[in-house]
Amino acid sequence: MAIINDFVVRFANVNGTGSASANYLFAKSIFRMGIPVSPKNIFPSNIQGLPTWYEVRISEKGYLGRRDGVDIMVSVNPQSLAKDIQSVKPGGYFIYDSTKLLHEEMMRDDITFLGIPLMETCTREFSDPRQRQLFKNVMYVGALSALIEIEYAALEQLITEQFQGKEKLIAPNLKALQLGIDYVKEHLEHPLPFRLERRDLVGDRIMTDGNSACALGAVYGGATFVAWYPITPSTSVAEAFAEYAHEMRVDEHGKNNYAIVQAEDELAAIGMVIGAGWNGARSFTATSGPGVSLMNEFLGLAYFSEIPAVLIDVQRTGPSTGMPTRTQQSDIMLAAYASHGDTKHPLLFPATPKECFDHTALALDLAERLQTPIMVMTDLDLGMNDHMSPPFAWDDTRVYDRGKVLTAAELDAMPKFGRYLDIDGDGIPYRTIPGVHPSKGAYVARGTSRDEYAAYTEESPAYQRNMDRLSRKWQTIRTCVPAPEIIKGQGGTKTAMLFFGTSTDAALEARDMLRDQGIDLDACRLTSFPFHADVEAFMQDYDVVYVIEQNRDAQMHALLILELQIDPKRLRSVLNYDGMPITADRIVASIVHQHAHITTAS
């Protein structure tokens, strides 16, 4: 029985052997056939030599979360051979380089082994040693095109596009592709039961990664300054910003209208961003968990002195160095309460590249409107993997929200400027940009206690008035952040699920799977912290809410209890913290297990 447009293919490669472009060619060709596809790059933290995997989920129903189990494994890495064979689901296929024979003890009776002499063929057909290695990867894509019926025209077009400007490379790549096709047609039964058929299910969606989307959002959002220190998996945010800014932020005289500084460390990076924000520039940095840890003191300074700043946190596994090239949602508490003393920071939780674009631009507006650091909480899965996404959109009439910034005329009209006065009752004071007036509007932005006029004081009443004003400001922030996405079912259920960020795709698929098992759940997708009033209203409607997140300590679960005073007995955690993206299968298993205990107890 043929299985059409609904299976998982995984490639087992060696890091640094040029397999990435071939694997991307495979995923993109399926996307070009109008079929929803979701690739995941699973790579080591060393430079080269260790196993790496590239997993592609193909789903006609549009399920884009990672799925348990592999239907077709393409293995060209002897180091991981035994593990790769065991990962194939019963009834699946294991495709390998038969230049060397497999040991009999590795064989399984419940899967089909397909040998293709990749290295032997490329050694015979190509003379350059480097080309032999590279074209071996292209050859297995050709073999797959015959086995699962990828349209040749899609592959040919992608190769032509990839090597535009390097036309001499097109012919040998197409030759390697054809070598794989010819071998399958001459030696193997084809197509496999797992196969593709062209569809029109992609629409106008694009494929891109979240880090590039954040960078583009920063450019459109008006950022003119970025300071950063390289750290996986956030480095490509700053690199992409540099590329986009070089293209779009150069005036007619060839002068750059932006500045980029690779700082000596994360402390220097956030310090520069805060300095630029104080000086009126829209500025940001990008880092990951270890960098946020180092930036804590400066984040407290920006919170207390009320200086705009944006931080893009591309989360990875911790603690300490952890697994730098694995994904997690484990910086939630660290980011929300970064720094010592009573501090709280707004967080945004994008779930798609489009939201990375939108939220980064929004963060730059919010930082200036609210005069506080804003953190965009992505993760390695969203940041470094390609995702199908709605296209980005920008309103050219949009005006940047600079917040409460006084002009020279407004300063002249004031009897006395009070930097930390709450004139409007919303907790947000008025600020000035240095140099706006020759003699008025100056103040000292310091981390020590001050009064409403920015004068140093350690008088308890003045300190308490300031902290109370910051609390009022926090309530104002709650009305400014994006509302959650609420998804209702047939009605009548008193059970729900709550999720955010890259847990979204798996959670939505799990919700459908649970409905098929008779468990109906309403859903809430968080998009921000502090929690919007709609989140609090949603939580009050249900006896049980399953909180889905990718960390060990149920950090979002804890944040909900701390901030909304929810009865802990009403919350149930669904956790994943192995460094891999959460799957719908694991969510379903956890909820079914917990639901059975709840039903029995009641």
Coordinates of C-alpha atoms in Angstrom, one line a residue:
M1 CA 0.0 0.0 0.0
A2 CA 1.5 3.4 -1.0
I3 CA 2.0 6.0 1.6
I4 CA 1.7 9.4 -0.1
N5 CA 3.3 12.6 1.3
D6 CA 3.4 11.4 4.9
F7 CA 6.7 10.1 6.1
V8 CA 10.1 11.0 7.6
V9 CA 13.5 10.8 5.9
R10 CA 16.7 11.1 7.9
F11 CA 20.2 11.6 6.5
A12 CA 23.2 10.4 8.6
N13 CA 26.3 12.3 7.5
V14 CA 29.7 13.3 8.8
N15 CA 30.0 17.0 9.9
G16 CA 32.1 19.0 7.5
T17 CA 31.7 16.8 4.4
G18 CA 29.5 19.1 2.4
S19 CA 26.3 17.2 2.9
A20 CA 24.3 20.3 4.1
S21 CA 23.7 21.7 0.6
A22 CA 22.6 18.3 -0.8
N23 CA 20.2 17.7 2.1
Y24 CA 18.8 21.2 1.7
L25 CA 18.4 20.4 -2.0
F26 CA 16.3 17.4 -1.0
A27 CA 14.0 19.4 1.3
K28 CA 13.6 22.4 -0.9
S29 CA 12.7 20.2 -3.9
I30 CA 9.7 18.8 -2.0
F31 CA 8.7 22.2 -1.0
R32 CA 8.8 23.2 -4.7
M33 CA 6.4 20.3 -5.4
G34 CA 3.8 22.1 -3.2
I35 CA 4.1 19.6 -0.3
P36 CA 4.5 20.8 3.3
V37 CA 7.9 19.9 4.6
S38 CA 9.8 20.5 7.8
P39 CA 13.6 19.9 8.0
K40 CA 15.7 19.7 11.2
N41 CA 19.5 19.9 11.2
I42 CA 21.0 17.9 14.1
F43 CA 24.7 18.7 14.3
P44 CA 27.5 18.5 16.8
S45 CA 29.2 21.4 18.5
N46 CA 32.7 20.6 17.2
I47 CA 33.9 21.9 13.8
Q48 CA 34.0 18.7 11.9
G49 CA 34.3 14.9 12.0
L50 CA 31.4 13.9 14.3
P51 CA 28.0 12.5 13.2
T52 CA 25.4 14.9 12.0
W53 CA 21.8 14.2 11.0
Y54 CA 19.3 16.0 8.8
E55 CA 15.7 15.0 9.4
V56 CA 12.9 15.9 7.0
R57 CA 9.3 15.4 7.8
I58 CA 6.9 15.4 4.9
S59 CA 3.2 15.9 5.8
E60 CA 0.3 16.4 3.5
K61 CA -1.8 17.4 6.5
G62 CA 0.6 20.3 7.2
Y63 CA 2.0 18.9 10.5
L64 CA 5.3 20.6 10.8
G65 CA 6.5 19.5 14.2
R66 CA 9.1 16.7 14.6
R67 CA 7.7 13.2 14.6
D68 CA 9.0 10.1 16.4
G69 CA 10.5 7.4 14.2
V70 CA 12.2 7.3 10.8
D71 CA 10.7 5.8 7.7
I72 CA 13.7 6.1 5.3
M73 CA 17.2 6.4 6.6
V74 CA 20.0 7.4 4.2
S75 CA 23.3 6.5 6.0
V76 CA 26.7 7.5 4.8
N77 CA 28.4 7.6 8.2
P78 CA 30.0 4.4 9.4
Q79 CA 30.4 5.9 13.0
S80 CA 26.7 6.0 13.5
L81 CA 25.7 3.0 11.5
A82 CA 24.4 0.8 14.2
K83 CA 22.4 3.6 15.9
D84 CA 20.9 4.6 12.5
I85 CA 19.7 1.1 11.7
Q86 CA 18.0 0.9 15.0
S87 CA 16.2 4.2 14.5
V88 CA 14.2 3.0 11.5
K89 CA 10.6 2.1 12.1
P90 CA 9.5 -1.5 11.3
G91 CA 8.5 -1.6 7.6
G92 CA 11.0 1.2 6.8
Y93 CA 14.0 1.4 4.5
F94 CA 17.7 1.7 5.2
I95 CA 19.7 3.2 2.3
Y96 CA 23.5 2.9 2.7
D97 CA 26.7 3.2 0.7
S98 CA 27.3 -0.4 -0.4
T99 CA 30.9 0.4 -1.4
K100 CA 31.6 -1.5 1.8
L101 CA 29.4 -4.4 3.0
L102 CA 27.3 -4.2 6.1
H103 CA 28.1 -6.7 8.9
E104 CA 25.5 -9.4 9.3
E105 CA 24.9 -8.6 12.9
M106 CA 23.6 -5.2 12.0
M107 CA 20.9 -6.5 9.8
R108 CA 17.2 -6.4 10.8
D109 CA 14.4 -8.6 9.4
D110 CA 11.7 -6.0 9.8
I111 CA 13.2 -3.3 7.5
T112 CA 14.5 -3.3 4.0
F113 CA 18.2 -2.6 3.2
L114 CA 19.0 -0.8 -0.1
G115 CA 22.7 -0.6 -1.0
I116 CA 24.0 2.0 -3.5
P117 CA 27.7 2.1 -4.3
L118 CA 28.0 5.8 -3.8
M119 CA 31.8 6.2 -3.2
E120 CA 32.7 3.6 -5.7
T121 CA 30.7 5.3 -8.4
C122 CA 31.9 8.8 -7.6
T123 CA 35.5 7.6 -7.5
R124 CA 35.1 6.1 -11.0
E125 CA 33.2 9.1 -12.5
F126 CA 35.1 12.1 -10.9
S127 CA 38.8 12.6 -10.7
D128 CA 39.0 15.4 -8.0
P129 CA 39.0 13.9 -4.5
R130 CA 36.9 16.8 -3.0
Q131 CA 34.4 16.5 -5.8
R132 CA 34.1 12.8 -5.2
Q133 CA 33.0 13.5 -1.6
L134 CA 30.7 16.3 -2.5
F135 CA 29.0 14.5 -5.4
K136 CA 28.4 11.4 -3.3
N137 CA 25.9 13.5 -1.4
V138 CA 24.2 14.7 -4.6
M139 CA 24.1 11.2 -5.9
Y140 CA 22.1 9.9 -3.0
V141 CA 19.6 12.8 -3.6
G142 CA 19.3 11.5 -7.2
A143 CA 18.7 8.0 -5.9
L144 CA 16.0 9.3 -3.6
S145 CA 14.4 11.2 -6.5
A146 CA 13.8 7.9 -8.3
L147 CA 12.8 5.9 -5.1
I148 CA 10.2 8.4 -3.8
E149 CA 9.5 10.2 -7.1
I150 CA 10.8 13.7 -6.6
E151 CA 10.3 15.7 -9.7
Y152 CA 13.5 16.0 -11.7
A153 CA 12.6 19.5 -12.9
A154 CA 12.4 20.8 -9.3
L155 CA 15.9 19.4 -8.6
E156 CA 17.3 20.7 -11.8
Q157 CA 15.9 24.2 -11.2
L158 CA 17.3 24.3 -7.7
I159 CA 20.8 23.3 -8.8
T160 CA 20.7 25.9 -11.5
E161 CA 19.7 28.6 -9.0
Q162 CA 22.3 27.5 -6.5
F163 CA 25.2 27.8 -8.9
Q164 CA 24.1 30.9 -10.7
G165 CA 27.3 32.8 -11.4
K166 CA 29.2 29.5 -11.2
E167 CA 27.7 27.8 -14.2
K168 CA 30.6 25.4 -14.7
L169 CA 29.4 23.6 -11.5
I170 CA 25.9 22.9 -12.8
A171 CA 26.8 20.1 -15.2
P172 CA 28.8 18.0 -12.8
N173 CA 26.1 18.3 -10.1
L174 CA 23.4 17.3 -12.6
K175 CA 25.7 14.4 -13.7
A176 CA 26.0 13.2 -10.0
L177 CA 22.2 13.5 -9.7
Q178 CA 21.7 11.4 -12.8
L179 CA 24.1 8.8 -11.5
G180 CA 21.9 8.2 -8.5
I181 CA 18.7 8.1 -10.7
D182 CA 20.3 5.6 -13.1
Y183 CA 21.5 3.2 -10.5
V184 CA 18.1 3.0 -8.9
K185 CA 16.4 2.4 -12.2
E186 CA 18.8 -0.3 -13.2
H187 CA 19.3 -2.2 -9.9
L188 CA 16.4 -1.5 -7.4
E189 CA 12.7 -1.8 -7.3
H190 CA 11.1 1.6 -7.5
P191 CA 9.3 3.6 -6.5
L192 CA 9.1 2.7 -2.8
P193 CA 5.7 2.5 -1.0
F194 CA 6.7 5.9 0.6
R195 CA 6.4 8.3 -2.3
L196 CA 5.6 11.9 -3.3
E197 CA 2.8 13.4 -5.4
R198 CA 2.7 17.0 -6.4
R199 CA 0.2 19.1 -4.4
D200 CA -0.8 22.7 -4.1
L201 CA -0.6 22.9 -0.3
V202 CA 2.2 25.4 0.2
G203 CA 0.5 28.5 -1.1
D204 CA 2.5 31.7 -0.7
R205 CA 4.5 30.4 2.2
I206 CA 8.3 30.7 2.2
M207 CA 11.1 28.6 3.7
T208 CA 13.6 30.5 5.9
D209 CA 15.2 30.4 9.4
G210 CA 14.3 32.4 12.5
N211 CA 17.7 34.0 12.9
S212 CA 17.6 35.6 9.4
A213 CA 14.0 36.7 10.1
C214 CA 15.0 38.4 13.4
A215 CA 17.8 40.2 11.6
L216 CA 15.5 41.4 8.8
G217 CA 12.9 42.4 11.4
A218 CA 15.6 44.5 13.2
V219 CA 16.5 46.3 9.9
Y220 CA 12.8 47.1 9.1
G221 CA 12.2 47.9 12.8
G222 CA 14.8 50.7 12.6
A223 CA 17.8 49.2 14.4
T224 CA 20.9 51.1 13.6
F225 CA 23.3 49.6 16.1
V226 CA 24.1 46.0 17.1
A227 CA 26.9 44.8 19.5
W228 CA 27.4 41.1 19.9
Y229 CA 29.8 38.4 20.9
P230 CA 29.7 35.1 18.9
I231 CA 27.9 32.2 20.5
T232 CA 26.0 29.3 19.1
P233 CA 23.1 29.4 18.1
S234 CA 22.7 33.2 17.9
T235 CA 25.7 34.2 15.8
S236 CA 23.9 34.2 12.5
V237 CA 21.5 36.9 13.8
A238 CA 24.2 39.5 13.8
E239 CA 25.8 38.1 10.6
A240 CA 22.5 38.3 8.8
F241 CA 21.8 41.8 10.1
A242 CA 25.2 42.9 8.7
E243 CA 24.3 41.5 5.2
Y244 CA 20.8 43.0 5.2
A245 CA 22.1 46.4 6.5
H246 CA 24.8 46.5 3.9
E247 CA 22.1 46.0 1.2
M248 CA 19.4 48.3 2.7
R249 CA 21.1 50.8 5.0
V250 CA 23.6 52.6 2.7
D251 CA 22.7 56.1 1.6
E252 CA 23.1 57.6 -1.9
H253 CA 26.7 58.6 -1.0
G254 CA 27.7 55.1 -0.1
K255 CA 27.7 55.9 3.6
N256 CA 26.6 53.2 6.1
N257 CA 23.6 54.2 8.2
Y258 CA 24.4 51.6 10.8
A259 CA 27.1 50.4 13.1
I260 CA 28.1 46.8 14.1
V261 CA 30.5 46.0 16.8
Q262 CA 31.8 42.5 17.6
A263 CA 32.6 43.0 21.3
E264 CA 35.2 41.4 23.4
D265 CA 32.5 39.6 25.5
E266 CA 28.8 39.5 26.2
L267 CA 29.1 42.1 29.0
A268 CA 30.7 44.6 26.7
A269 CA 28.1 43.9 24.0
I270 CA 25.0 44.6 26.2
G271 CA 26.8 47.6 27.7
M272 CA 27.2 49.1 24.3
V273 CA 23.6 48.4 23.4
I274 CA 22.4 50.2 26.5
G275 CA 24.7 53.1 25.8
A276 CA 23.4 53.4 22.3
G277 CA 19.8 53.1 23.5
W278 CA 20.4 56.0 26.0
N279 CA 21.8 58.0 23.2
G280 CA 18.7 57.6 21.1
A281 CA 19.7 54.8 18.7
R282 CA 17.5 51.7 18.2
S283 CA 19.9 49.0 19.3
F284 CA 20.0 45.3 20.0
T285 CA 22.2 42.3 20.7
A286 CA 21.8 38.6 20.1
T287 CA 23.0 35.8 22.4
S288 CA 22.1 32.5 24.1
G289 CA 21.7 31.3 27.7
P290 CA 25.3 31.7 28.8
G291 CA 25.4 35.2 27.4
V292 CA 22.1 36.2 29.2
S293 CA 23.7 34.9 32.4
L294 CA 26.6 37.3 31.9
M295 CA 24.4 40.2 30.9
N296 CA 22.3 40.1 34.0
E297 CA 23.8 43.0 35.8
F298 CA 23.6 45.3 32.8
L299 CA 20.0 44.2 32.2
G300 CA 19.2 45.3 35.8
L301 CA 20.9 48.7 35.1
A302 CA 18.7 49.2 32.0
Y303 CA 15.6 48.2 33.9
F304 CA 16.3 50.5 36.8
S305 CA 17.6 53.5 34.8
E306 CA 14.9 52.8 32.2
I307 CA 16.9 52.7 29.0
P308 CA 15.5 51.0 25.8
A309 CA 17.3 47.8 24.7
V310 CA 16.4 44.7 22.7
L311 CA 18.0 41.2 23.3
I312 CA 17.3 38.3 21.1
D313 CA 17.8 35.1 23.1
V314 CA 18.3 32.0 20.9
Q315 CA 17.9 29.4 23.6
R316 CA 20.0 26.2 23.8
T317 CA 20.4 23.5 26.4
G318 CA 22.1 24.2 29.7
P319 CA 23.2 24.6 32.4
S320 CA 26.7 25.9 31.8
T321 CA 27.9 25.0 28.3
G322 CA 25.4 22.2 28.2
M323 CA 24.8 21.0 24.6
P324 CA 25.4 24.1 22.5
T325 CA 23.9 22.7 19.3
R326 CA 20.7 21.3 20.9
T327 CA 17.4 23.2 21.5
Q328 CA 15.5 24.0 24.6
Q329 CA 13.1 26.5 26.1
S330 CA 15.1 26.8 29.4
D331 CA 15.9 30.5 29.8
I332 CA 12.3 31.5 30.8
M333 CA 12.9 32.2 34.4
L334 CA 16.4 33.6 33.8
A335 CA 15.1 36.1 31.3
A336 CA 11.9 37.1 33.1
Y337 CA 13.7 38.0 36.3
A338 CA 17.2 38.8 35.0
S339 CA 19.4 40.6 37.5
H340 CA 19.3 40.9 41.2
G341 CA 16.7 42.8 43.2
D342 CA 13.1 43.3 42.1
T343 CA 13.4 43.2 38.3
K344 CA 11.0 42.0 35.6
H345 CA 11.5 42.0 31.9
P346 CA 8.9 41.7 29.0
L347 CA 9.4 38.6 26.8
L348 CA 8.1 37.8 23.4
F349 CA 7.7 34.2 22.2
P350 CA 7.7 33.9 18.4
A351 CA 6.6 30.5 16.9
T352 CA 7.4 31.0 13.2
P353 CA 10.0 33.0 11.2
K354 CA 7.3 35.5 10.3
E355 CA 6.8 36.1 14.0
C356 CA 10.5 36.4 14.5
F357 CA 10.4 39.2 12.0
D358 CA 7.3 40.8 13.5
H359 CA 8.3 40.4 17.1
T360 CA 11.8 41.8 16.6
A361 CA 10.4 45.0 14.9
L362 CA 7.8 45.1 17.7
A363 CA 10.4 44.7 20.4
L364 CA 12.2 47.8 19.1
D365 CA 9.0 49.8 19.4
L366 CA 8.1 48.4 22.8
A367 CA 11.6 49.0 24.2
E368 CA 11.3 52.7 23.4
R369 CA 7.7 53.1 24.3
L370 CA 8.2 51.3 27.7
Q371 CA 11.8 52.4 28.3
T372 CA 13.0 49.0 29.3
P373 CA 14.8 45.9 27.9
I374 CA 12.7 43.6 25.7
M375 CA 13.7 40.1 25.1
V376 CA 12.7 38.0 22.0
M377 CA 12.8 34.4 23.1
T378 CA 13.6 32.1 20.2
D379 CA 15.6 28.9 20.3
L380 CA 18.0 26.8 18.2
D381 CA 15.2 24.9 16.5
L382 CA 13.4 28.1 15.3
G383 CA 16.6 30.1 14.9
M384 CA 18.9 27.8 12.9
N385 CA 16.4 25.4 11.1
D386 CA 14.5 26.2 8.0
H387 CA 10.7 26.5 8.5
M388 CA 7.7 27.0 6.3
S389 CA 6.3 30.4 7.2
P390 CA 3.8 32.9 6.1
P391 CA 5.6 35.6 4.0
F392 CA 6.8 38.7 5.8
A393 CA 4.9 41.9 5.4
W394 CA 5.7 45.5 6.2
D395 CA 3.5 48.6 6.1
D396 CA 5.6 51.4 4.6
T397 CA 3.3 54.0 6.3
R398 CA 4.2 52.5 9.7
V399 CA 5.8 55.1 12.1
Y400 CA 8.2 54.0 14.7
D401 CA 6.9 54.3 18.2
R402 CA 9.6 56.4 20.0
G403 CA 7.6 56.7 23.2
K404 CA 7.6 59.7 25.5
V405 CA 10.5 61.6 24.1
L406 CA 10.5 65.4 24.8
T407 CA 11.4 67.9 22.1
A408 CA 13.3 71.1 22.6
A409 CA 10.1 73.1 22.5
E410 CA 8.5 70.8 25.1
L411 CA 11.5 71.2 27.4
D412 CA 11.3 75.0 27.1
A413 CA 7.6 74.9 28.1
M414 CA 8.3 72.9 31.2
P415 CA 9.1 74.6 34.5
K416 CA 11.4 71.8 35.4
F417 CA 12.3 68.5 33.8
G418 CA 11.7 65.4 36.0
R419 CA 13.2 62.3 34.3
Y420 CA 11.4 59.9 36.6
L421 CA 8.1 61.8 37.2
D422 CA 4.9 59.8 36.5
I423 CA 2.9 62.6 34.8
D424 CA 0.4 60.4 33.1
G425 CA -0.2 57.8 35.8
D426 CA 0.9 54.8 33.6
G427 CA 4.3 54.5 35.3
I428 CA 6.2 55.5 32.2
P429 CA 8.2 58.8 32.6
Y430 CA 9.3 61.2 29.8
R431 CA 12.8 61.0 28.5
T432 CA 15.1 63.1 26.4
I433 CA 17.7 62.4 23.7
P434 CA 21.1 63.8 24.4
G435 CA 21.7 67.0 22.4
V436 CA 18.1 67.8 21.8
H437 CA 18.4 71.0 23.8
P438 CA 21.5 73.2 24.5
S439 CA 20.8 73.5 28.2
K440 CA 17.8 71.6 29.3
G441 CA 16.9 67.9 29.6
A442 CA 20.1 66.6 31.0
Y443 CA 20.0 63.9 33.6
V444 CA 22.2 61.3 35.1
A445 CA 21.3 57.7 34.2
R446 CA 22.6 55.7 37.1
G447 CA 22.0 52.4 38.8
T448 CA 21.8 53.9 42.3
S449 CA 18.6 55.2 43.9
R450 CA 17.4 58.6 42.8
D451 CA 14.4 60.8 43.1
E452 CA 11.9 61.9 40.4
Y453 CA 14.4 64.4 39.1
A454 CA 17.3 61.9 38.7
A455 CA 19.1 63.3 41.8
Y456 CA 20.9 60.7 43.9
T457 CA 19.2 59.8 47.1
E458 CA 19.1 57.0 49.6
E459 CA 15.9 58.3 51.3
S460 CA 13.6 55.4 51.7
P461 CA 10.4 57.2 50.6
A462 CA 11.9 58.3 47.3
Y463 CA 13.2 54.7 46.6
Q464 CA 9.9 53.2 47.4
R465 CA 8.0 55.7 45.2
N466 CA 10.3 54.8 42.4
M467 CA 9.8 51.0 42.8
D468 CA 6.0 51.5 43.1
R469 CA 6.0 53.5 39.9
L470 CA 7.9 50.7 38.2
S471 CA 5.2 48.3 39.4
R472 CA 2.5 50.6 37.8
K473 CA 4.6 50.5 34.6
W474 CA 4.6 46.7 34.7
Q475 CA 0.8 46.8 34.7
T476 CA 0.9 49.2 31.7
I477 CA 3.3 46.8 29.9
R478 CA 0.7 44.0 30.4
T479 CA -1.7 46.0 28.1
C480 CA 1.0 46.6 25.4
V481 CA 2.3 43.1 24.8
P482 CA 0.7 40.8 22.2
A483 CA -2.4 38.9 23.2
P484 CA -2.4 35.1 23.2
E485 CA -3.9 32.9 20.5
I486 CA -7.0 31.1 21.9
I487 CA -8.3 28.0 20.1
K488 CA -11.7 26.7 21.2
G489 CA -13.1 23.2 20.4
Q490 CA -16.7 22.0 20.3
G491 CA -17.4 23.6 23.7
G492 CA -18.0 22.2 27.1
T493 CA -14.5 20.9 27.9
K494 CA -13.0 21.8 31.2
T495 CA -9.5 20.7 30.1
A496 CA -7.0 22.7 28.0
M497 CA -3.4 22.9 26.9
L498 CA -1.1 25.8 26.9
F499 CA 2.1 26.2 24.9
F500 CA 4.5 28.7 23.3
G501 CA 7.3 29.1 20.7
T502 CA 8.5 26.0 19.0
S503 CA 6.3 23.7 21.0
T504 CA 3.4 25.0 18.9
D505 CA 3.5 22.7 15.9
A506 CA 3.8 19.6 17.9
A507 CA 1.1 20.8 20.4
L508 CA -1.4 21.5 17.6
E509 CA -0.8 18.1 16.1
A510 CA -1.1 16.4 19.5
R511 CA -4.4 18.2 20.0
D512 CA -5.8 16.6 16.8
M513 CA -4.5 13.2 17.9
L514 CA -6.0 13.5 21.3
R515 CA -9.4 14.5 19.8
D516 CA -9.3 11.2 17.8
Q517 CA -8.9 9.4 21.1
G518 CA -11.9 11.2 22.7
I519 CA -9.9 13.8 24.7
D520 CA -11.0 17.3 23.6
L521 CA -8.8 20.2 24.7
D522 CA -9.1 23.9 24.2
A523 CA -5.7 25.6 23.6
C524 CA -3.9 28.8 24.4
R525 CA -0.6 29.8 22.7
L526 CA 1.3 32.3 24.7
T527 CA 3.0 35.1 22.8
S528 CA 4.3 37.3 25.6
F529 CA 5.1 38.0 29.2
P530 CA 3.8 39.7 31.3
F531 CA 0.8 37.6 30.8
H532 CA -1.9 39.4 28.8
A533 CA -5.3 39.7 30.6
D534 CA -6.7 37.2 28.0
V535 CA -4.3 34.6 29.4
E536 CA -5.6 35.1 32.9
A537 CA -9.2 34.9 31.7
F538 CA -8.4 31.7 29.8
M539 CA -6.8 30.0 32.8
Q540 CA -9.9 30.7 35.0
D541 CA -12.2 28.7 32.6
Y542 CA -10.6 25.2 33.1
D543 CA -10.2 22.7 35.8
V544 CA -7.0 21.3 34.3
V545 CA -4.5 23.0 32.0
Y546 CA -1.6 21.0 30.5
V547 CA 1.5 23.3 30.2
I548 CA 3.7 22.1 27.4
E549 CA 7.3 23.3 27.4
Q550 CA 10.9 22.2 26.6
N551 CA 12.8 22.3 29.9
R552 CA 13.2 20.0 33.0
D553 CA 11.9 22.3 35.7
A554 CA 8.6 23.4 34.3
Q555 CA 9.6 27.0 34.1
M556 CA 6.5 28.4 32.4
H557 CA 4.4 26.4 34.8
A558 CA 6.1 28.1 37.7
L559 CA 5.8 31.5 36.1
L560 CA 2.1 31.1 35.7
I561 CA 1.7 30.3 39.3
L562 CA 4.0 33.1 40.5
E563 CA 2.4 35.8 38.3
L564 CA -1.3 34.8 38.2
Q565 CA -1.6 33.0 41.6
I566 CA -3.1 30.0 39.9
D567 CA -3.8 27.0 42.1
P568 CA -0.9 24.6 41.3
K569 CA -3.3 21.6 41.4
R570 CA -5.0 22.9 38.2
L571 CA -1.7 22.8 36.2
R572 CA -0.1 19.7 34.7
S573 CA 3.3 19.7 33.1
V574 CA 4.2 18.1 29.8
L575 CA 8.0 18.4 29.5
N576 CA 10.7 17.6 27.0
Y577 CA 14.4 18.3 27.8
D578 CA 16.5 15.9 25.7
G579 CA 17.7 18.7 23.5
M580 CA 15.6 17.5 20.5
P581 CA 12.4 19.3 19.4
I582 CA 9.4 18.0 21.2
T583 CA 7.1 15.6 19.3
A584 CA 3.4 15.3 19.2
D585 CA 3.7 11.6 20.1
R586 CA 5.4 12.5 23.4
I587 CA 2.8 15.1 24.2
V588 CA 0.0 12.7 23.6
A589 CA 1.6 9.9 25.7
S590 CA 2.1 12.3 28.6
I591 CA -1.5 13.8 28.5
V592 CA -3.1 10.4 28.0
H593 CA -1.2 9.1 31.0
Q594 CA -2.1 12.0 33.2
H595 CA -5.7 12.2 32.0
A596 CA -6.2 8.6 33.0
H597 CA -5.1 9.4 36.5
I598 CA -7.3 12.5 36.7
T599 CA -10.3 10.5 35.5
T600 CA -9.7 7.7 37.9
A601 CA -9.2 10.1 40.8
S602 CA -12.5 11.9 40.0

